[in-house]
CSV table of C-alpha atoms in Angstrom, one decimal:
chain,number,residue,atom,x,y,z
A,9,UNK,CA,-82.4,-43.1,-30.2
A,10,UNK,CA,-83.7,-43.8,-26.4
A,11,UNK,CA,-84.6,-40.6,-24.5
A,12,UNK,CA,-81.8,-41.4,-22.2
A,13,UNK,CA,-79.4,-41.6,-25.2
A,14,UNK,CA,-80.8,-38.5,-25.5
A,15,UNK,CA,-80.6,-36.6,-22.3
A,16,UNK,CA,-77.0,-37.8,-22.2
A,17,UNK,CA,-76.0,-36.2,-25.4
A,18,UNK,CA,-77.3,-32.8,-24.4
A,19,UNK,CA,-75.5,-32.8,-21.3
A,20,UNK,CA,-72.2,-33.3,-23.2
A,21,UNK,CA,-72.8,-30.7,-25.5
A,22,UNK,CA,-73.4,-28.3,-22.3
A,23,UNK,CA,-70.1,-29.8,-20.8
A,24,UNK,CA,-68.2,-29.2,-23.9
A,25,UNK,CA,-69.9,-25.5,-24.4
A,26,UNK,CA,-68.9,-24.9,-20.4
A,27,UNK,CA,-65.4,-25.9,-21.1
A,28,UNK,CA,-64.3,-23.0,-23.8
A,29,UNK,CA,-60.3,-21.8,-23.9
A,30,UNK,CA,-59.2,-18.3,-21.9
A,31,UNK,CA,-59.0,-15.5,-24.3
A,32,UNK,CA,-55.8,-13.5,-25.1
A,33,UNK,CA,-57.3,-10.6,-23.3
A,34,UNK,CA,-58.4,-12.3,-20.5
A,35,UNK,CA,-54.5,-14.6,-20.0
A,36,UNK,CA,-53.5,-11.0,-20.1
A,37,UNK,CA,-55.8,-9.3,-17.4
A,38,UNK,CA,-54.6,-12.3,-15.2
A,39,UNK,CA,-50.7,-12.0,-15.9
A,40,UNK,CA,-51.0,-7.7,-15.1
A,41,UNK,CA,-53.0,-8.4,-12.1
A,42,UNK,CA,-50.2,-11.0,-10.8
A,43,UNK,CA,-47.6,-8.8,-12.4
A,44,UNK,CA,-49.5,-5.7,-9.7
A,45,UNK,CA,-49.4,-8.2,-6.7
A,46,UNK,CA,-45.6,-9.3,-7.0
A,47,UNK,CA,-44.8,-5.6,-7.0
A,48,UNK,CA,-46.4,-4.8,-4.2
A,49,UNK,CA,-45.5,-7.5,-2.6
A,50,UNK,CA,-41.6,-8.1,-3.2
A,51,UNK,CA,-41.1,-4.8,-1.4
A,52,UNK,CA,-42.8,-5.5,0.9
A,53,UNK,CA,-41.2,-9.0,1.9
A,54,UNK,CA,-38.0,-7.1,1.2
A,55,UNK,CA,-38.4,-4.9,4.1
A,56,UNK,CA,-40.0,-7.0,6.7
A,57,UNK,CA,-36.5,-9.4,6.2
A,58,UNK,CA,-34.1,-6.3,6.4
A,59,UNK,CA,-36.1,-5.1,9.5
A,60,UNK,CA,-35.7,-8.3,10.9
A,61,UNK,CA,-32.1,-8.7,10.5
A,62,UNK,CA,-31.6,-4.9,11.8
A,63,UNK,CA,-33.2,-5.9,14.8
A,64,UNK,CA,-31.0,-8.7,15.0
A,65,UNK,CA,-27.9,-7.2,14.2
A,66,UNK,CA,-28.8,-4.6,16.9
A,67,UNK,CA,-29.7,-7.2,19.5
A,68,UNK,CA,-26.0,-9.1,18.5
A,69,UNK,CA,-24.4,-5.9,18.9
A,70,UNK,CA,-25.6,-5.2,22.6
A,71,UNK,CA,-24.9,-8.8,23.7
A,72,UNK,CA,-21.1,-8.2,22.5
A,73,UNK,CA,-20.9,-5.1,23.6
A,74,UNK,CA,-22.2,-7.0,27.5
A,75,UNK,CA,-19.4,-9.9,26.9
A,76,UNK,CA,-17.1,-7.4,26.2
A,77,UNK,CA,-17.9,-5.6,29.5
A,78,UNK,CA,-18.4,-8.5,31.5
A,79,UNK,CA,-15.5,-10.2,30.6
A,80,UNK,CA,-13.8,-6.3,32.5
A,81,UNK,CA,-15.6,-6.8,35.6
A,82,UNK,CA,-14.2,-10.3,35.6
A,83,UNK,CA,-10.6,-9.5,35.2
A,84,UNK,CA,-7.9,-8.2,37.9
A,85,UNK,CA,-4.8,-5.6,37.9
A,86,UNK,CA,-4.8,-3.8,34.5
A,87,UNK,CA,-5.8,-6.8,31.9
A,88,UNK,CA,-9.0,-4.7,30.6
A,89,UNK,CA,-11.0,-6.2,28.3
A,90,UNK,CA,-12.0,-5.1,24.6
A,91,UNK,CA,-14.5,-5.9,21.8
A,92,UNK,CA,-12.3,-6.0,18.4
A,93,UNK,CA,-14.1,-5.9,15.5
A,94,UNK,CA,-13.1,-7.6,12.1
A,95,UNK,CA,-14.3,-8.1,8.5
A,96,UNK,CA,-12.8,-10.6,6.0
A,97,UNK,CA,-12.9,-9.8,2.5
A,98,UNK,CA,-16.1,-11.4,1.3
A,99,UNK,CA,-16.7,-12.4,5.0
A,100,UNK,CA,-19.2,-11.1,7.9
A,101,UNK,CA,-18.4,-8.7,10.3
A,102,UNK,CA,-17.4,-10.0,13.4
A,103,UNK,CA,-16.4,-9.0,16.9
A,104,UNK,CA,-14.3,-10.9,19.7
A,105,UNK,CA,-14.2,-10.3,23.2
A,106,UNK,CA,-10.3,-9.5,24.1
A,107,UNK,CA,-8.2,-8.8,27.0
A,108,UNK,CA,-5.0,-7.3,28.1
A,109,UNK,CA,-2.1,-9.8,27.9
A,110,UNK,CA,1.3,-7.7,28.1
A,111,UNK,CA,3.1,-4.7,26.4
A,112,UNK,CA,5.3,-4.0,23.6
A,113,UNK,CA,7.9,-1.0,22.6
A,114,UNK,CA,6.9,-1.3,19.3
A,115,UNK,CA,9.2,-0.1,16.6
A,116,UNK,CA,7.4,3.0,15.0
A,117,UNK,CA,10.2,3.2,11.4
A,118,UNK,CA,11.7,6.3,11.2
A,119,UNK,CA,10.6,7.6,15.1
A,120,UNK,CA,11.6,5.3,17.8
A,121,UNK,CA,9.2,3.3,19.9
A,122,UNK,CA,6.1,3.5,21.4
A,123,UNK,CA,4.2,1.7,24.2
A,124,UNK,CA,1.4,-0.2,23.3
A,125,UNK,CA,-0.8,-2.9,25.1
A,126,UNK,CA,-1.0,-6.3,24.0
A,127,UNK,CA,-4.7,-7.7,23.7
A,128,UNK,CA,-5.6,-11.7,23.6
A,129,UNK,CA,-9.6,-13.4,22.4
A,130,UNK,CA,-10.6,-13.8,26.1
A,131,UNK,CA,-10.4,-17.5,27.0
A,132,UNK,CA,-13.8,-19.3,26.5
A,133,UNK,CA,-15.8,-15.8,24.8
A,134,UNK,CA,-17.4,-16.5,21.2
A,135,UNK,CA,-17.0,-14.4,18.8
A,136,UNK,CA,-20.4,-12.6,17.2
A,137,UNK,CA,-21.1,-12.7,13.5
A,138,UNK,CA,-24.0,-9.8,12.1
A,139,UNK,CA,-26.1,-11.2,9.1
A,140,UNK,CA,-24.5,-11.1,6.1
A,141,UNK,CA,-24.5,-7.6,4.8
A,142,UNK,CA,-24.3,-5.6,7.7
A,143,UNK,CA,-21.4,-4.0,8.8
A,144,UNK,CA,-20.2,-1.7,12.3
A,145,UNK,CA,-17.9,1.1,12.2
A,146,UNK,CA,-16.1,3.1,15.0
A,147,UNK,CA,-16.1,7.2,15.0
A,148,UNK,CA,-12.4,8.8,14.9
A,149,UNK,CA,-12.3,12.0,16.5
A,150,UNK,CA,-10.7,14.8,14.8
A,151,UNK,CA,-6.8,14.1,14.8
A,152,UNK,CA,-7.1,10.3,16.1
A,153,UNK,CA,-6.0,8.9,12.3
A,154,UNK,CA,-2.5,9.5,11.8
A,155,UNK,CA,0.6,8.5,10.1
A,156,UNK,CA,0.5,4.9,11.9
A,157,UNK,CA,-3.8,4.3,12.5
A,158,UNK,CA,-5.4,3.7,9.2
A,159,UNK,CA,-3.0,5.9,6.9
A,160,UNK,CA,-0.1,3.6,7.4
A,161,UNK,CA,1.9,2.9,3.9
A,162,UNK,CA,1.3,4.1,0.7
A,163,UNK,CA,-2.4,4.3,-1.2
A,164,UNK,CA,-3.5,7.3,-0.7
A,165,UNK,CA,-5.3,9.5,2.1
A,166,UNK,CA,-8.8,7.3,2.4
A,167,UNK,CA,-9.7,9.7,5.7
A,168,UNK,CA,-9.5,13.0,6.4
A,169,UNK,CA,-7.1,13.4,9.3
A,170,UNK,CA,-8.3,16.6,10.5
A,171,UNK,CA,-12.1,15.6,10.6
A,172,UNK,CA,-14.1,12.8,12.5
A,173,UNK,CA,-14.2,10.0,10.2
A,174,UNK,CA,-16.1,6.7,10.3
A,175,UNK,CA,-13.5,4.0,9.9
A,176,UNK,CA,-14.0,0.8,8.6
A,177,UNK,CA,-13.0,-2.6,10.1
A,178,UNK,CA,-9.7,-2.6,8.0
A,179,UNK,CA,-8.9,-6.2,9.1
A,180,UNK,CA,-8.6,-8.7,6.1
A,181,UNK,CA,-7.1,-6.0,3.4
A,182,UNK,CA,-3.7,-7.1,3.1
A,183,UNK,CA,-0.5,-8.8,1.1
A,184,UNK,CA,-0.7,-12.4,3.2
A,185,UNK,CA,-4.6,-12.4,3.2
A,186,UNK,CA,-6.6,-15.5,1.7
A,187,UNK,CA,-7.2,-13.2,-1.5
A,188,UNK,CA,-3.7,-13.0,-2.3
A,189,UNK,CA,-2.8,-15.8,-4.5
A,190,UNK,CA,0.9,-15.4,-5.1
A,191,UNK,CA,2.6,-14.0,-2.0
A,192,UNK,CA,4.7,-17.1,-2.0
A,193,UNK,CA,6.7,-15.2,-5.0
A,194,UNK,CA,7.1,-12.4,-2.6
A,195,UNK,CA,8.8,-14.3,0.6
A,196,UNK,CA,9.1,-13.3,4.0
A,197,UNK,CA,7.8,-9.4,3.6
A,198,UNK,CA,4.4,-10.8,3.4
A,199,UNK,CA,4.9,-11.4,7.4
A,200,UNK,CA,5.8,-8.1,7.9
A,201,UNK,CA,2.7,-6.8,5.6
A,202,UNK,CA,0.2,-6.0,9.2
A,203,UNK,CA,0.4,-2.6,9.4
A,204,UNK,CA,-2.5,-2.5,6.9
A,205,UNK,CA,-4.4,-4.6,9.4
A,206,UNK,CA,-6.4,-1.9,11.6
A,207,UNK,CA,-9.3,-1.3,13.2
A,208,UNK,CA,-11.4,-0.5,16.4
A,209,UNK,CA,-12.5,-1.4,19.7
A,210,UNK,CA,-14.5,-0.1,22.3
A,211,UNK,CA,-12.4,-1.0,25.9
A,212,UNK,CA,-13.4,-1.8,29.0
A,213,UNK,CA,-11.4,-1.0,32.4
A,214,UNK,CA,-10.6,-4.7,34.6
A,215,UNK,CA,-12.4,-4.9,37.4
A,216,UNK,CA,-15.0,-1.6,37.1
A,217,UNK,CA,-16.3,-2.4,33.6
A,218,UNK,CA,-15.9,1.3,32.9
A,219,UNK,CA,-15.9,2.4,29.4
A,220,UNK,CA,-11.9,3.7,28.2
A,221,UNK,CA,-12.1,6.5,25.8
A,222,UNK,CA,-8.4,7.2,25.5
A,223,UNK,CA,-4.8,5.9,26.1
A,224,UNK,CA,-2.1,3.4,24.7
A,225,UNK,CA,-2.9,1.8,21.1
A,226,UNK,CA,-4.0,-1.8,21.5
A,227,UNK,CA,-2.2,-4.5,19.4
A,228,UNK,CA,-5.1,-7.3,18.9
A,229,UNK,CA,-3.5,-11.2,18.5
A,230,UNK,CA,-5.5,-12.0,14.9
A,231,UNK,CA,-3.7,-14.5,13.9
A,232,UNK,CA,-4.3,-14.5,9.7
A,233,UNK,CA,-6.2,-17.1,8.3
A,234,UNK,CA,-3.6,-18.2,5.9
A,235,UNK,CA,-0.9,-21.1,6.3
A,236,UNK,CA,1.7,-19.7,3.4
A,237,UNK,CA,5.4,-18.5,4.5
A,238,UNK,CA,5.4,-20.0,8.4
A,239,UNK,CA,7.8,-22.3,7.2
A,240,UNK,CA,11.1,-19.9,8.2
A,241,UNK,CA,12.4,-18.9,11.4
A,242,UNK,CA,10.8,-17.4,13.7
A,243,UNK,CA,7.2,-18.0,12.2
A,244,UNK,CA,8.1,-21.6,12.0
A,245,UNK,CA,9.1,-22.0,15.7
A,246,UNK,CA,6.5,-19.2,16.6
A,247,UNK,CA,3.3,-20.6,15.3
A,248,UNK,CA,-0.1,-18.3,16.8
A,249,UNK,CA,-2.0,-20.3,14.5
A,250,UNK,CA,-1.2,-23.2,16.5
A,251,UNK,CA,-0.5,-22.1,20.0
A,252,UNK,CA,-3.8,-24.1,22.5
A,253,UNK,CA,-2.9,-20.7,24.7
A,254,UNK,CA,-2.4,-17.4,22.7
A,255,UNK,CA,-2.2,-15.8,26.2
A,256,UNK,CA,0.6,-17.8,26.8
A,257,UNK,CA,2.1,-17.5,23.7
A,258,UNK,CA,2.3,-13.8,23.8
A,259,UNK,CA,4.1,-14.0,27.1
A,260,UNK,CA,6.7,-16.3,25.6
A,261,UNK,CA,7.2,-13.6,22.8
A,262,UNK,CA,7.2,-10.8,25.0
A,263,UNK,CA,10.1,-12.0,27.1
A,264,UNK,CA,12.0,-14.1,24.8
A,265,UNK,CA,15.8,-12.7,25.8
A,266,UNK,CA,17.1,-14.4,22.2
A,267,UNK,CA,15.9,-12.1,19.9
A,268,UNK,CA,15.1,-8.3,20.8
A,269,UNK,CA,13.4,-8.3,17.4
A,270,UNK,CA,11.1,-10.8,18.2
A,271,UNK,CA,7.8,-9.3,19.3
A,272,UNK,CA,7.9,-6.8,16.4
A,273,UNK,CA,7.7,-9.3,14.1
A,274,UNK,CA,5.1,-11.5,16.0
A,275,UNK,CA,2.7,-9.4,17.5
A,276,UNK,CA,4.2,-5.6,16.8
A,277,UNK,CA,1.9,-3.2,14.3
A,278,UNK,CA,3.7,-4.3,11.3
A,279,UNK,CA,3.1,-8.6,12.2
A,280,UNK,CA,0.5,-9.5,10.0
A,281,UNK,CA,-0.6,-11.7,13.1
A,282,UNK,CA,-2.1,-8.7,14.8
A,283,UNK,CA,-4.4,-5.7,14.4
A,284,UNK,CA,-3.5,-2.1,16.1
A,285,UNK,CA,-6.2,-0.5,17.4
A,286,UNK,CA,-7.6,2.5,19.2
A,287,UNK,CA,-10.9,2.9,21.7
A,288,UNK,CA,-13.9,4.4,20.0
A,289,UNK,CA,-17.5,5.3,21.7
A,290,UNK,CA,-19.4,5.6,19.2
A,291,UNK,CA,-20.1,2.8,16.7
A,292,UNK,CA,-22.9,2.9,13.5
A,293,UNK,CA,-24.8,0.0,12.2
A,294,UNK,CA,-25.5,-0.4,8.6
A,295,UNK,CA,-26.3,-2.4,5.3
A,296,UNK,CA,-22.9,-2.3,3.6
A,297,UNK,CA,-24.6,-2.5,-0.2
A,298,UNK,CA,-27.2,0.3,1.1
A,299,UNK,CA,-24.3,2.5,1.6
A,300,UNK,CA,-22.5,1.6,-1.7
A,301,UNK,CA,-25.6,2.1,-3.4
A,302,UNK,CA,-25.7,5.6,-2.0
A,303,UNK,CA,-22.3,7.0,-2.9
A,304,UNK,CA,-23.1,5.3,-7.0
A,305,UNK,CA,-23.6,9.1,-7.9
A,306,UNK,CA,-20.1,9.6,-7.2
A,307,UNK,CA,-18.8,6.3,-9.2
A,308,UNK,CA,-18.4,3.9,-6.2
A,309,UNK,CA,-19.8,0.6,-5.8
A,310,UNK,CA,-19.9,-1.9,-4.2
A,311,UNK,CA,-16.7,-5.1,-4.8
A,312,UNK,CA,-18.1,-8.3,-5.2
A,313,UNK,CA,-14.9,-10.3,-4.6
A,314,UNK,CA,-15.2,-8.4,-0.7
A,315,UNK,CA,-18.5,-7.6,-0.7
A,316,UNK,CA,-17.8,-4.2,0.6
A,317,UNK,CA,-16.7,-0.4,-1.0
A,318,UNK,CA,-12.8,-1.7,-0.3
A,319,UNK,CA,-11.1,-3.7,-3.4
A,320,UNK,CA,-8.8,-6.8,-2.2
A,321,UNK,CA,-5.3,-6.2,-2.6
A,322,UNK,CA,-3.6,-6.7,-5.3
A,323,UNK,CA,-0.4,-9.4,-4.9
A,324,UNK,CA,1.5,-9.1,-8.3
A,325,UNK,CA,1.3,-5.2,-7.4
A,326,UNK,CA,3.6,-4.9,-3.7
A,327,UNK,CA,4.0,-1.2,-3.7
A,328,UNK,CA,0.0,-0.5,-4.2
A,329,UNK,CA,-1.2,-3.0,-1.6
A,330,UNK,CA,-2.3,-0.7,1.2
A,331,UNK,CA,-6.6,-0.9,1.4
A,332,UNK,CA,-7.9,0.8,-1.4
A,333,UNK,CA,-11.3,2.2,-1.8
A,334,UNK,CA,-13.1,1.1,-4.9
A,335,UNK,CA,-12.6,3.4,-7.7
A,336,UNK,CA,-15.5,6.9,-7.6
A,337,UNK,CA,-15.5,10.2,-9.8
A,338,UNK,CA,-14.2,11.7,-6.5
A,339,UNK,CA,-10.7,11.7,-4.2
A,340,UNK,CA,-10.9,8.6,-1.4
A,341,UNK,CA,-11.1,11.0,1.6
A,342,UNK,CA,-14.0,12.8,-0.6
A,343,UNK,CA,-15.5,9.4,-0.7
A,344,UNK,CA,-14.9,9.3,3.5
A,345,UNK,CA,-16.5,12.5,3.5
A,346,UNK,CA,-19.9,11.3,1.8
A,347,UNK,CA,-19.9,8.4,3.5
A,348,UNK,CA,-20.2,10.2,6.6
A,349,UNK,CA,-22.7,12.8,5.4
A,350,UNK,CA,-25.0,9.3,4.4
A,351,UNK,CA,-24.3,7.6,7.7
A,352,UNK,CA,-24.8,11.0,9.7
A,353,UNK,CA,-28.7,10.8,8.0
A,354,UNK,CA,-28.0,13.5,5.0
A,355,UNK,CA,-28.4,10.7,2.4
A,356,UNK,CA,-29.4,12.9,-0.4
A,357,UNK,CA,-26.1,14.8,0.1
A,358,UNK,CA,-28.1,18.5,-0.2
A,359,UNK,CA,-25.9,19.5,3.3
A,360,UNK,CA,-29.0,20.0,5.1
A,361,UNK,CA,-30.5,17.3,8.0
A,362,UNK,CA,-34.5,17.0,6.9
A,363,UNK,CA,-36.4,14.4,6.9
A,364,UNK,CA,-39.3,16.1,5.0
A,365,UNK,CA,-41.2,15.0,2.2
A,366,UNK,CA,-41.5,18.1,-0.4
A,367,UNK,CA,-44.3,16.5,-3.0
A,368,UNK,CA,-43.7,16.9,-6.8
A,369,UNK,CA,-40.3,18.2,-5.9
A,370,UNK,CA,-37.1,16.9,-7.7
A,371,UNK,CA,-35.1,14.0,-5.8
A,372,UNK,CA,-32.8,16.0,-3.8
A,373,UNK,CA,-35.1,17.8,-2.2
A,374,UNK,CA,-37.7,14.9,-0.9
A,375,UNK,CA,-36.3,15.1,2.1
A,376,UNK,CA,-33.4,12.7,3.9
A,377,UNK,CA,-34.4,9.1,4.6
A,378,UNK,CA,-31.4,7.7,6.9
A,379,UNK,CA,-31.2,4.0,7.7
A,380,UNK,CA,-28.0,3.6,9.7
A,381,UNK,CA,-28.3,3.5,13.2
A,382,UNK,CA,-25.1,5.3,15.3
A,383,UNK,CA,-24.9,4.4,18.8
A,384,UNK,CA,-23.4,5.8,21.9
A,385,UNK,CA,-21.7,3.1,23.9
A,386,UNK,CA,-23.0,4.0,27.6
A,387,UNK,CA,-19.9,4.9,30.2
A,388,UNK,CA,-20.6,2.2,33.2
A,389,UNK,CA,-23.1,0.2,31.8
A,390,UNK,CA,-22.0,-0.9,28.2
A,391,UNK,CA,-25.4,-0.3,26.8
A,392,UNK,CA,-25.5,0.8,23.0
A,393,UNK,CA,-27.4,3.9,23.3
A,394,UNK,CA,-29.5,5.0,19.8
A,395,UNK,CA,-28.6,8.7,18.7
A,396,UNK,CA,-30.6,10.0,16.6
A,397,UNK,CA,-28.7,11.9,13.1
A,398,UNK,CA,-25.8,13.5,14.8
A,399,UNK,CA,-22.4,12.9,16.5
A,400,UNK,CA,-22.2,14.1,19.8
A,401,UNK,CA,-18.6,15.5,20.9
């Protein structure tokens, strides 16, 4: 054999000694160490994307609350304008710049009538959707919820009437909502199913822009999203859904001479083609699961049909179709309760505000670490102003 013949041979022996297999230890050093950086680095990832979409919900918040306002100063007589906010089951949160188109005597059953204003989407305003996830709800002062705002029908107590409450966008939670399947069975009482439509709105005065705290109840035009039972007088021949003007179309209903009955059943609290309302100033912005994962010590969680701590209606169940809570080890206006101790910043439910760290100490007592954000909605200029951990009067 040649010396080249040779050389070449001994270099192939080195090649093949160079190229020896990974050791089990060795594949396993590698998989812990990738195992260490995902860990650290999930989390991580995790909380840059919900600080990112905090910030954004925040910034989408402000703008509304601005459309909202402006759409005030732009308006004449007494059509103020309001921001309504909604959730679909399963949906976003969203909120729609309104303004005044009219007033109703609503029928209240079993005491009379009451005045309340008539709101419209304002012509050419967007509506603003938050990230998927985050929700907004209005503070109720004490006595605000009552027989008719957010404790309408049967269910149960969800709030405590007596106590400020945090009330959720109760918008989509009802008999004629896309998530009822058969409320053709049921007939025409699915159009008179709207008085468990509710929700909030922070109002604006026409004109000055000035934030309105108090006053009439405000019936928000909403028309539902689904098409089932509008085929019988009057839905038939009083279609929102299709109306080009709903501004116009409330005017029709409001002064049609034909039927006195009319406007109750088209844009009156119990029309499920409307939302009543009443004027908040303070809102809170939050992470809807964050929350449900919170109140899991007491048995909630969080409904994946709605995406949210409410369970859809049930259809083939009319007396029990009022919004329901999800089920918890605890009463729903205890569940209220704890929702507003975690939203207030006491999210380890101990009673006490502290956002200390006690090392070595059991859970409850590591101190509070709040996430929601509540806001004061600023008198004259609209602005959402951040309050720290506790409701001001």
């Amino acid at each position: 054999m040649s010396a080249a013949r040779h050389a070449t041979a001994g270099l192939r022996g080195i090649g093949a000694r160079g190229r020896r297999a990974f050791t089990i230890v060795e594949l396993m050093v590698v998989i812990v160490v990738i195992t260490i950086l995902i860990g650290i680095a999930v989390p991580m990832f995790r909380a840059m994307v919900s600080s990112s979409e905090s910030a954004l919900a925040e910034g989408l918040l402000g703008a509304a609350l601005k459309g909202a306002r402006d759409a005030a100063v732009g308006s004449t007589g007494d059509a103020d304008a309001a921001l309504g906010f909604f959730f679909e089951p399963g949906g976003r949160l969203t909120m729609v710049p309104y303004l005044k188109a009219g007033e109703i005597d609503d029928r209240i059953p079993g005491t009379g009538r009451l005045r309340r204003d008539v709101f419209v989407p304002a012509p050419g305003a967007e509506a603003t959707v938050l990230p998927q996830g985050w929700m907004v709800r209005g503070l109720a002062p004490p006595g605000s919820i009552d027989a008719t705002w957010y404790e309408a029908g049967t269910g149960g107590a969800r709030y405590a009437p007596g106590e400020p409450n945090w009330v959720f966008p109760e918008t989509g939670f009802y008999l004629g909502s896309v998530w009822s399947t058969q409320v053709e069975a049921l007939g025409s009482d699915v159009n008179q199913d709207g008085a468990h439509r509710q929700s909030f709105v922070v109002r604006f005065k026409a004109g000055t822009g000035e934030m309105v705290t108090s006053g009439r109840d405000v019936m928000l035009v909403a028309p539902r999203p689904s098409p089932l039972l509008r085929e019988d007088a009057p839905w038939s021949t009083h279609r929102p859904d299709q109306s080009p003007s709903l501004q116009r179309w409330v005017r029709l209903v409001l002064t049609d001479r034909d039927s006195a009955m009319l406007a109750d059943k088209m844009v009156g609290d119990t029309a499920t083609d409307s939302v009543l309302a009443r004027p908040v100033a303070q809102v809170v912005l939050y992470e809807e699961a964050e929350l449900a994962a919170a109140l899991g010590q007491y048995g909630a969680r969080l409904d994946r049909q709605t995406g949210s701590l409410y369970r859809a209606p049930d259809p083939a169940v009319p007396a029990t179709h009022n919004p329901e809570l999800v089920p918890a080890s605890v009463a729903p206006d205890e569940l209220s309760r704890r929702a507003r101790q975690w939203i207030e910043g006491d999210t380890n439910f101990d009673g006490v505000l502290d956002r200390g760290a006690f090392q070595g100490a059991p859970d409850a007592r590591r101190g509070d670490r709040p996430s929601a954000r509540i806001f004061m909605v600023d008198r004259y200029l609209a602005t959402a102003r951040p309050i720290q951990t506790e409701v001001q009067p």
